[in-house]
PDB file of C-alpha atoms in Angstrom:
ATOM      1  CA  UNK A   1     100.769 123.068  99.029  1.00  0.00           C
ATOM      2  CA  UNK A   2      99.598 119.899  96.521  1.00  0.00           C
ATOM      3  CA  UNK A   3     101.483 117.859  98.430  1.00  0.00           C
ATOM      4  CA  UNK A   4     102.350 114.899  96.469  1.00  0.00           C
ATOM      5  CA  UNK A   5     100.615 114.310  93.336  1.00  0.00           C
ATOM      6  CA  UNK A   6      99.880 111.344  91.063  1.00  0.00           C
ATOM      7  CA  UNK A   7      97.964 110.805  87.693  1.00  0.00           C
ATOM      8  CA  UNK A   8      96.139 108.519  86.307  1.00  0.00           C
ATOM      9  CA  UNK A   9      93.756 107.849  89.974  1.00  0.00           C
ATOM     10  CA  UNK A  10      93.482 104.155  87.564  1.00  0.00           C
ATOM     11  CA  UNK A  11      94.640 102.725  84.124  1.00  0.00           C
ATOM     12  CA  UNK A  12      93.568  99.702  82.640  1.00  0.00           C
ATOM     13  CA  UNK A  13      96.168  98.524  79.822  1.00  0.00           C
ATOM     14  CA  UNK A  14      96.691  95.866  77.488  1.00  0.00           C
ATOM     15  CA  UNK A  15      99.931  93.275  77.246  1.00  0.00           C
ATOM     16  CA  UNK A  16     102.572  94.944  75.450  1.00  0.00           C
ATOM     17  CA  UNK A  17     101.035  98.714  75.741  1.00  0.00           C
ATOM     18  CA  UNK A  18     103.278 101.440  77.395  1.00  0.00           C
ATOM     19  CA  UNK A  19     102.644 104.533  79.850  1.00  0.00           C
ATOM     20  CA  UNK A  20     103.575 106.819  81.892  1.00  0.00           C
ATOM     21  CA  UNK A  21     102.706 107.453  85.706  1.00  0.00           C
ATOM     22  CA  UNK A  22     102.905 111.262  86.418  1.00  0.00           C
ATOM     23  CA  UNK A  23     103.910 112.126  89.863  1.00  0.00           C
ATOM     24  CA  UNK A  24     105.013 115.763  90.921  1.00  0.00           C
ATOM     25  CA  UNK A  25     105.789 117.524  94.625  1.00  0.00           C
ATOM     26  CA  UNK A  26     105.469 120.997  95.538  1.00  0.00           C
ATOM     27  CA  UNK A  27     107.185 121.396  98.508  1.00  0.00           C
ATOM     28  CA  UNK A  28     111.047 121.439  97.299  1.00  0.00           C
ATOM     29  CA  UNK A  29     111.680 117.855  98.018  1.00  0.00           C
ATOM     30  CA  UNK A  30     115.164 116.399  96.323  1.00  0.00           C
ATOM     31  CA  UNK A  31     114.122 112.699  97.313  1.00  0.00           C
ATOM     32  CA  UNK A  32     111.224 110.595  95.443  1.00  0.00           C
ATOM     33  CA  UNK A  33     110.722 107.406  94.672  1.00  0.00           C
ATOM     34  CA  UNK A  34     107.958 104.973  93.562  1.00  0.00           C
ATOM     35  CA  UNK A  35     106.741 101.594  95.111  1.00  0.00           C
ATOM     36  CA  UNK A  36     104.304  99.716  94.186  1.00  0.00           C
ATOM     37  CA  UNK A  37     102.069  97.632  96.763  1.00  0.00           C
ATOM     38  CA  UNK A  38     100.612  94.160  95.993  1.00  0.00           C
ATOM     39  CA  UNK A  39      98.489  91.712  98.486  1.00  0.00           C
ATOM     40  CA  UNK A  40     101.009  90.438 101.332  1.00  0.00           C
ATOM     41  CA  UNK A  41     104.049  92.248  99.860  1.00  0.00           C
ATOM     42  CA  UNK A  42     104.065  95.140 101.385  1.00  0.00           C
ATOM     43  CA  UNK A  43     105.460  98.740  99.751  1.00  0.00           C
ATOM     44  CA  UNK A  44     108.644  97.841  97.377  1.00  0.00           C
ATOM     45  CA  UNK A  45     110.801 100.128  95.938  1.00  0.00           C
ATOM     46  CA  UNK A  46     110.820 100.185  92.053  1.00  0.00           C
ATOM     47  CA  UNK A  47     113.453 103.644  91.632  1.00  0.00           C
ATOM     48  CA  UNK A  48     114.095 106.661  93.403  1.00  0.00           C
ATOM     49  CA  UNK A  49     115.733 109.868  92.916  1.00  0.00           C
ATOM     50  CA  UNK A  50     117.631 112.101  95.432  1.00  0.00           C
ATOM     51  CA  UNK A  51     117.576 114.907  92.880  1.00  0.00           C
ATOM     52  CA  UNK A  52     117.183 116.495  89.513  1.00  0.00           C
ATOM     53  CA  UNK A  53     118.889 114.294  87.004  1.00  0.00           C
ATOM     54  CA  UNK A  54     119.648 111.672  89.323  1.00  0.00           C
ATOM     55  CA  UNK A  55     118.416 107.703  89.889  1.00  0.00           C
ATOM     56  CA  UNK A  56     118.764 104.684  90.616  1.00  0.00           C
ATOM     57  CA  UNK A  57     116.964 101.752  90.896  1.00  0.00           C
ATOM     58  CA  UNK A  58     115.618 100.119  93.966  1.00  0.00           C
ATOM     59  CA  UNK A  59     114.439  96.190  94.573  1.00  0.00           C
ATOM     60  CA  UNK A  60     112.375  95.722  91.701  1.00  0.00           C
ATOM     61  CA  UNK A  61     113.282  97.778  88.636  1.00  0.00           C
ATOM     62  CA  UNK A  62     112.908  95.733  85.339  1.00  0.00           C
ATOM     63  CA  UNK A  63     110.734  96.294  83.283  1.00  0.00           C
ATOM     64  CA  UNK A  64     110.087 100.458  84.501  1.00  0.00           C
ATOM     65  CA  UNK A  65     112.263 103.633  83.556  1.00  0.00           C
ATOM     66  CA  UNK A  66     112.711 106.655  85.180  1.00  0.00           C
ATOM     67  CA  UNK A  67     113.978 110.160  84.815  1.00  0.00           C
ATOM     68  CA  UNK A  68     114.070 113.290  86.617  1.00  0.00           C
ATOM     69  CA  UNK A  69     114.692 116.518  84.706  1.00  0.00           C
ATOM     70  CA  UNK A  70     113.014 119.097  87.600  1.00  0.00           C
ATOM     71  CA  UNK A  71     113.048 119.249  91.174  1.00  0.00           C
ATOM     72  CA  UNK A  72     109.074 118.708  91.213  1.00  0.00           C
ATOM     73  CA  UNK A  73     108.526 115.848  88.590  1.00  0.00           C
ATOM     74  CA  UNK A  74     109.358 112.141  88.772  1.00  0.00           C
ATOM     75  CA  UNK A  75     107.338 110.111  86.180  1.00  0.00           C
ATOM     76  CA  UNK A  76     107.242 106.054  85.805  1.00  0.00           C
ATOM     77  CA  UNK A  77     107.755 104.707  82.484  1.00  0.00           C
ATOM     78  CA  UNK A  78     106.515 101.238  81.278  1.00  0.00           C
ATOM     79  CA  UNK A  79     108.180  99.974  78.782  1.00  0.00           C
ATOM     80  CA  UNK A  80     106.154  96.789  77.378  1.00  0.00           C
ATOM     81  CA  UNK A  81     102.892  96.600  79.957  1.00  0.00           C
ATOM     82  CA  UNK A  82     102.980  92.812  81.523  1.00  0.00           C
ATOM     83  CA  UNK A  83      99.868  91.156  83.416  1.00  0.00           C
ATOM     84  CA  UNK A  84     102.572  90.864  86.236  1.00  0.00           C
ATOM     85  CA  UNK A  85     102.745  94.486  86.687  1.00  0.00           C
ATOM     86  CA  UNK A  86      99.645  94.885  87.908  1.00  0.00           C
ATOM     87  CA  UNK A  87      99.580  96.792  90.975  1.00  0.00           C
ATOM     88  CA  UNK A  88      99.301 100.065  93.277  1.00  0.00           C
ATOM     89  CA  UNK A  89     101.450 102.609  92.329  1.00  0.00           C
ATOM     90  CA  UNK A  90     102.854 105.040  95.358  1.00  0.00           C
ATOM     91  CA  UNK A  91     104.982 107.818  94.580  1.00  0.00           C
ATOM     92  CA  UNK A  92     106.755 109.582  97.459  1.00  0.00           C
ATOM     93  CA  UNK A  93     108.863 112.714  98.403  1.00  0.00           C
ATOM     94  CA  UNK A  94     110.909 113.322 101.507  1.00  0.00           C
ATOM     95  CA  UNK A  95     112.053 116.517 103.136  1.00  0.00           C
ATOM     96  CA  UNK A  96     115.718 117.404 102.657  1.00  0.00           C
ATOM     97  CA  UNK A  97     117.767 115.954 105.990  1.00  0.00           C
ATOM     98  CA  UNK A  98     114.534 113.605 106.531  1.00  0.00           C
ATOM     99  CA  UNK A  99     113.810 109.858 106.237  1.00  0.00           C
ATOM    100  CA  UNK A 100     109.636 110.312 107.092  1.00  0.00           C
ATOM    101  CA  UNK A 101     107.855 109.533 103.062  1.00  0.00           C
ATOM    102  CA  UNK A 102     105.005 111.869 102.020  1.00  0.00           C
ATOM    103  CA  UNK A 103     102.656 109.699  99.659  1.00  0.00           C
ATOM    104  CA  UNK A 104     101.003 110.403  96.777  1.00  0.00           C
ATOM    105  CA  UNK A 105      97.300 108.881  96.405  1.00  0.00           C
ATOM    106  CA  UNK A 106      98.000 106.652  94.519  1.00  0.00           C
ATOM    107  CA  UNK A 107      97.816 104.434  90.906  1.00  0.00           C
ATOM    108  CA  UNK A 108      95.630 101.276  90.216  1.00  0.00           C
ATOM    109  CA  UNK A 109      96.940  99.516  87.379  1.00  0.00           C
ATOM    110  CA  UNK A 110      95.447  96.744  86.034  1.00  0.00           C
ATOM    111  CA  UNK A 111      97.243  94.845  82.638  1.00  0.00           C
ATOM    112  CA  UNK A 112      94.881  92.375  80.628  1.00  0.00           C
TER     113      UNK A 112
ATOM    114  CA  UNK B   1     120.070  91.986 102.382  1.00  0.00           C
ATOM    115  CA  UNK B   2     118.752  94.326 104.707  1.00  0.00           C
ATOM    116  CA  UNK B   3     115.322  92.906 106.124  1.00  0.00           C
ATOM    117  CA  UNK B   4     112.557  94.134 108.245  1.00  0.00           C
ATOM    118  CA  UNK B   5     109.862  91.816 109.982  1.00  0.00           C
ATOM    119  CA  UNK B   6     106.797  92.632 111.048  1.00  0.00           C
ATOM    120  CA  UNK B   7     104.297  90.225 113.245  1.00  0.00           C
ATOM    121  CA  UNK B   8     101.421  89.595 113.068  1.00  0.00           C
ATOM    122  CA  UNK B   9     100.596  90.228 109.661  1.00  0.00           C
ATOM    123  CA  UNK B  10      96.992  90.300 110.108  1.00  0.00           C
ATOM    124  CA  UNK B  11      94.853  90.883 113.638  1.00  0.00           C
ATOM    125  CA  UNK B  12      91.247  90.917 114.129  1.00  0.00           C
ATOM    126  CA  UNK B  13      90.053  92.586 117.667  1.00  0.00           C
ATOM    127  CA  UNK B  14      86.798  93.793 118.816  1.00  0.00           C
ATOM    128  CA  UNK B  15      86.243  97.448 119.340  1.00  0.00           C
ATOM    129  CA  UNK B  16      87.600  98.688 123.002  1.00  0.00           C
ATOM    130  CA  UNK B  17      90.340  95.691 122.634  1.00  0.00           C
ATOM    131  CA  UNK B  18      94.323  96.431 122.440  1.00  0.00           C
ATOM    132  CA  UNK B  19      96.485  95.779 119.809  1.00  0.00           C
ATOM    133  CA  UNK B  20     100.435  95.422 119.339  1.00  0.00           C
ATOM    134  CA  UNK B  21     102.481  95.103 116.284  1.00  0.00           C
ATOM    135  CA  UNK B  22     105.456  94.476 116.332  1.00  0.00           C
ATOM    136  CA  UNK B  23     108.796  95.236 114.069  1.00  0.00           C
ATOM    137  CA  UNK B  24     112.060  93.572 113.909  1.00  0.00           C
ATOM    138  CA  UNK B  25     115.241  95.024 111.849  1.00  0.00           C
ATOM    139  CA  UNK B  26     117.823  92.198 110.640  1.00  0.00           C
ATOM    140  CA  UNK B  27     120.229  95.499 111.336  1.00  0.00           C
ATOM    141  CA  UNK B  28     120.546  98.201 114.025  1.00  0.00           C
ATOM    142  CA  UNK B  29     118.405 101.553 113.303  1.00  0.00           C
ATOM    143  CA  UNK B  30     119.749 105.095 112.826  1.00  0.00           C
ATOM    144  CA  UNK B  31     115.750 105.734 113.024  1.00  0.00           C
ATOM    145  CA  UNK B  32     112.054 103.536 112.733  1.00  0.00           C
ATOM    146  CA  UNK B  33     109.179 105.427 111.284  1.00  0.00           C
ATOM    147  CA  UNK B  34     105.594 103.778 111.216  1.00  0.00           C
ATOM    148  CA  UNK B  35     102.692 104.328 108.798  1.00  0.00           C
ATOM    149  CA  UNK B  36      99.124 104.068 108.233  1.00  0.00           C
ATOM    150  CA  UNK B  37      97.273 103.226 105.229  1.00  0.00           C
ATOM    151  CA  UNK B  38      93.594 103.103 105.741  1.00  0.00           C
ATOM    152  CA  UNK B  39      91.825 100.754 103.105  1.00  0.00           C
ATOM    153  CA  UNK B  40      91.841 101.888  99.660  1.00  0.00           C
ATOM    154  CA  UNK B  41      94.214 104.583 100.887  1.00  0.00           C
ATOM    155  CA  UNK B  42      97.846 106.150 101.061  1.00  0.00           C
ATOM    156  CA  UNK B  43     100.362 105.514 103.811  1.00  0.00           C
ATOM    157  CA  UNK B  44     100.726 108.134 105.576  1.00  0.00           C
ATOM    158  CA  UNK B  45     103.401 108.746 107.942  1.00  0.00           C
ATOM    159  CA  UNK B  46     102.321 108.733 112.288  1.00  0.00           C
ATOM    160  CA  UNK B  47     105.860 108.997 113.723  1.00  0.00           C
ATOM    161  CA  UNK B  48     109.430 108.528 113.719  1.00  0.00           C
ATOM    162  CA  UNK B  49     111.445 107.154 117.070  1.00  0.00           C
ATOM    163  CA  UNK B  50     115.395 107.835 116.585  1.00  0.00           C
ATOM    164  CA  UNK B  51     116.875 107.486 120.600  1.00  0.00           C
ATOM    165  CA  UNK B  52     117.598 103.436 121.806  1.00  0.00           C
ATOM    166  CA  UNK B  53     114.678 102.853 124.460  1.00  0.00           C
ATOM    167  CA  UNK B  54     112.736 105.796 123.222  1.00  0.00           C
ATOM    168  CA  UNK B  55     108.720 106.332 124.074  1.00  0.00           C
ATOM    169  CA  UNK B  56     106.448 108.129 122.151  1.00  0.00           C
ATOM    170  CA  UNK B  57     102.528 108.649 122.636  1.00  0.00           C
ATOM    171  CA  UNK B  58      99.801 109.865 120.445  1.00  0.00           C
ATOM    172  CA  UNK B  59      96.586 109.809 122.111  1.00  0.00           C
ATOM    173  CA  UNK B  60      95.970 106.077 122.362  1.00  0.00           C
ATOM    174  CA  UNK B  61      98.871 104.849 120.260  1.00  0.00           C
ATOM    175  CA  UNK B  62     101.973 104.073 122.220  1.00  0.00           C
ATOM    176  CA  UNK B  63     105.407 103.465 120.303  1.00  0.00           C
ATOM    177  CA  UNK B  64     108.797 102.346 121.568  1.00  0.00           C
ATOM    178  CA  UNK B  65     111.852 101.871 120.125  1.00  0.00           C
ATOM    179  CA  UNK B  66     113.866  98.884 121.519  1.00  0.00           C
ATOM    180  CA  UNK B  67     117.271  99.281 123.633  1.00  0.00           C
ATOM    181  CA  UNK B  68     119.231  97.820 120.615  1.00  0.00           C
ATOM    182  CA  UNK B  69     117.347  99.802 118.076  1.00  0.00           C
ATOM    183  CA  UNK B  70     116.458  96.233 116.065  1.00  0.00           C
ATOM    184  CA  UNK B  71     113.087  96.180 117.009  1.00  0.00           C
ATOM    185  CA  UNK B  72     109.836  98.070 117.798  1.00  0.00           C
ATOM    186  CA  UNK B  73     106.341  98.345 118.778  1.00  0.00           C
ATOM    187  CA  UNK B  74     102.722 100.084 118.175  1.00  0.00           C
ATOM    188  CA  UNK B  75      99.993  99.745 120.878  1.00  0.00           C
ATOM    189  CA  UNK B  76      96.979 101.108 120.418  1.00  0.00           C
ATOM    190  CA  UNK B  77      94.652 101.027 123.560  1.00  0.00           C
ATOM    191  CA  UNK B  78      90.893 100.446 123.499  1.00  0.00           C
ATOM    192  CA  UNK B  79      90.604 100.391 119.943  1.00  0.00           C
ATOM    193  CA  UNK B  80      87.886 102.520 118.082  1.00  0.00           C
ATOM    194  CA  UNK B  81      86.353 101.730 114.355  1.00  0.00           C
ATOM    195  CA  UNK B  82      88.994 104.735 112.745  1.00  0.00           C
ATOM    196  CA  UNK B  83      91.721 102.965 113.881  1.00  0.00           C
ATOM    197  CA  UNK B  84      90.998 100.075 111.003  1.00  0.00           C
ATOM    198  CA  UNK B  85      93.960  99.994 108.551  1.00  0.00           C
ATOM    199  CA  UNK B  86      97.352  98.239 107.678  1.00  0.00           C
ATOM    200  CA  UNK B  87     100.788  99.780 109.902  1.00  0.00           C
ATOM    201  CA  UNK B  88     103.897  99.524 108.476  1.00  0.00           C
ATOM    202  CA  UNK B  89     107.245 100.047 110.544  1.00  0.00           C
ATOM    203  CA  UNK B  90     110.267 101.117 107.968  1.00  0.00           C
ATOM    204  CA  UNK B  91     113.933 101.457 108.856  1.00  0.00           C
ATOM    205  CA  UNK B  92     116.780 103.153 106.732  1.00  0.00           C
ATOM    206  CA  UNK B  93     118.947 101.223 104.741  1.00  0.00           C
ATOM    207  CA  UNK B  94     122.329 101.059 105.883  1.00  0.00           C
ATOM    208  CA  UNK B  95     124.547 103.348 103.536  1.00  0.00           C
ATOM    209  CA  UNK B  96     121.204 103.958 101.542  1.00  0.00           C
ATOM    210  CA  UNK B  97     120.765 107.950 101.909  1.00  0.00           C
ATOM    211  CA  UNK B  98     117.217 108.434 102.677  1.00  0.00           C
ATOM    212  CA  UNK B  99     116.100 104.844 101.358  1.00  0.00           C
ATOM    213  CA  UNK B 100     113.345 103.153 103.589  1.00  0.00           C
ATOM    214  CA  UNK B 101     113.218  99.234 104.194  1.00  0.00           C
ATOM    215  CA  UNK B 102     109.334  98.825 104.844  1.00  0.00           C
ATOM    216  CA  UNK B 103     107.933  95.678 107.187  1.00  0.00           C
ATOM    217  CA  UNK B 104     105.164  93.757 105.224  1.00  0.00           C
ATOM    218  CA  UNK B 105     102.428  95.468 107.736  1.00  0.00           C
ATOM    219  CA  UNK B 106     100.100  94.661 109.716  1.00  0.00           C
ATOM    220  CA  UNK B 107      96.589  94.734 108.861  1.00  0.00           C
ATOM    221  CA  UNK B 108      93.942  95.791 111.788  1.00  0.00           C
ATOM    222  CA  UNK B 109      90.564  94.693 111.017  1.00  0.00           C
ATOM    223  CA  UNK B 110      87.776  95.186 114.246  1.00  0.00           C
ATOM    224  CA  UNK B 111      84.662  94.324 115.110  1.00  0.00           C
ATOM    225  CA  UNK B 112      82.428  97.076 116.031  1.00  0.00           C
TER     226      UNK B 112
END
């Protein structure tokens, strides 16, 4: 198994510019969700999924969209890039019945 | 809401010196899990404690889980260079699925 996987490893955008953060799972995992991490903040949760064609948001959700069409994918929109979403990105699955997280590497984003 | 504490937030030891973090949960615990996230790196997950008073060892990390399931500990004895990272306690949210509340961490730095 891949375990958890993320793409871009870094992305460097400008004010106003959309993306997408890829982040897929191999092991048959309904629940994901994505955090990202800044200095002193800790890990907070953006949106989460506990299956195909299911979300909700989490503690900080404006500004990102979500969707989950397959078991294994779970990609982060942004709508209209903002300086103040720069970040670490963490995606995450978690085994059916489970609470322990299995994290992806990892995003740096960085918005100029 | 739902809120989970963690003290100190940073630490600085010299190498062969203990260390304790510790976790507190504005709500009682079905579970605690802890995390480590070396520098640059992913959390990844170390353990999860789910019985009141419980005990758990892993080599020179010690973990408990309080009586009242609000609050818990990491020890590490005689602490080594490898052991350099940020911990993270997380709880379940209360009528949240498989939702985590993270702690803000604790960063271990040491002095070789």
């Amino acid at each position: 198994n891949a375990g958890v996987t993320q793409t871009p490893k870094f992305q460097v955008l400008k004010t106003g510019q959309s993306m997408t953060l890829q982040c897929a799972q191999d092991m048959n995992h309904e629940y994901m969700s994505w955090y990202r991490q800044d200095p002193g903040m800790g890990l907070r949760l953006i949106h989460y999924s506990v299956g195909a064609g299911i979300t909700d948001q989490g503690e900080v959700p404006n500004g990102y969209n979500v969707s989950r069409s397959t078991t294994e994918d779970f990609p982060l929109r942004l709508l209209s890039a903002a300086p103040s979403q720069t970040s670490v990105y963490f995606c995450a699955s978690t085994p059916p019945g489970a609470y322990e997280q299995y994290f992806g590497p990892g995003t740096r984003l960085t918005v100029t | 809401g739902q809120q989970v504490m963690q003290i100190p937030q940073y630490q600085h030891v010299q190498e062969g010196e203990d260390f304790t973090t510790y976790c507190n949960s504005s709500t009682t615990l079905s579970n605690i899990q802890w995390y480590k996230q070396r520098p640059g790196g992913h959390p990844v997950f170390l353990i999860q404690l789910v019985k009141s008073g419980e005990v758990k060892k892993q080599k020179r990390l010690t973990f408990q889980f309080g009586e009242a399931k609000k609050n818990s500990s990491l020890h590490i004895t005689a602490t080594q260079t490898t052991d350099v990272g940020t911990y993270f306690c997380a709880g379940p949210e209360v009528g949240g699925a498989q939702k985590l509340v993270f702690g803000q961490g604790t960063r271990l730095t040491i002095n070789p």
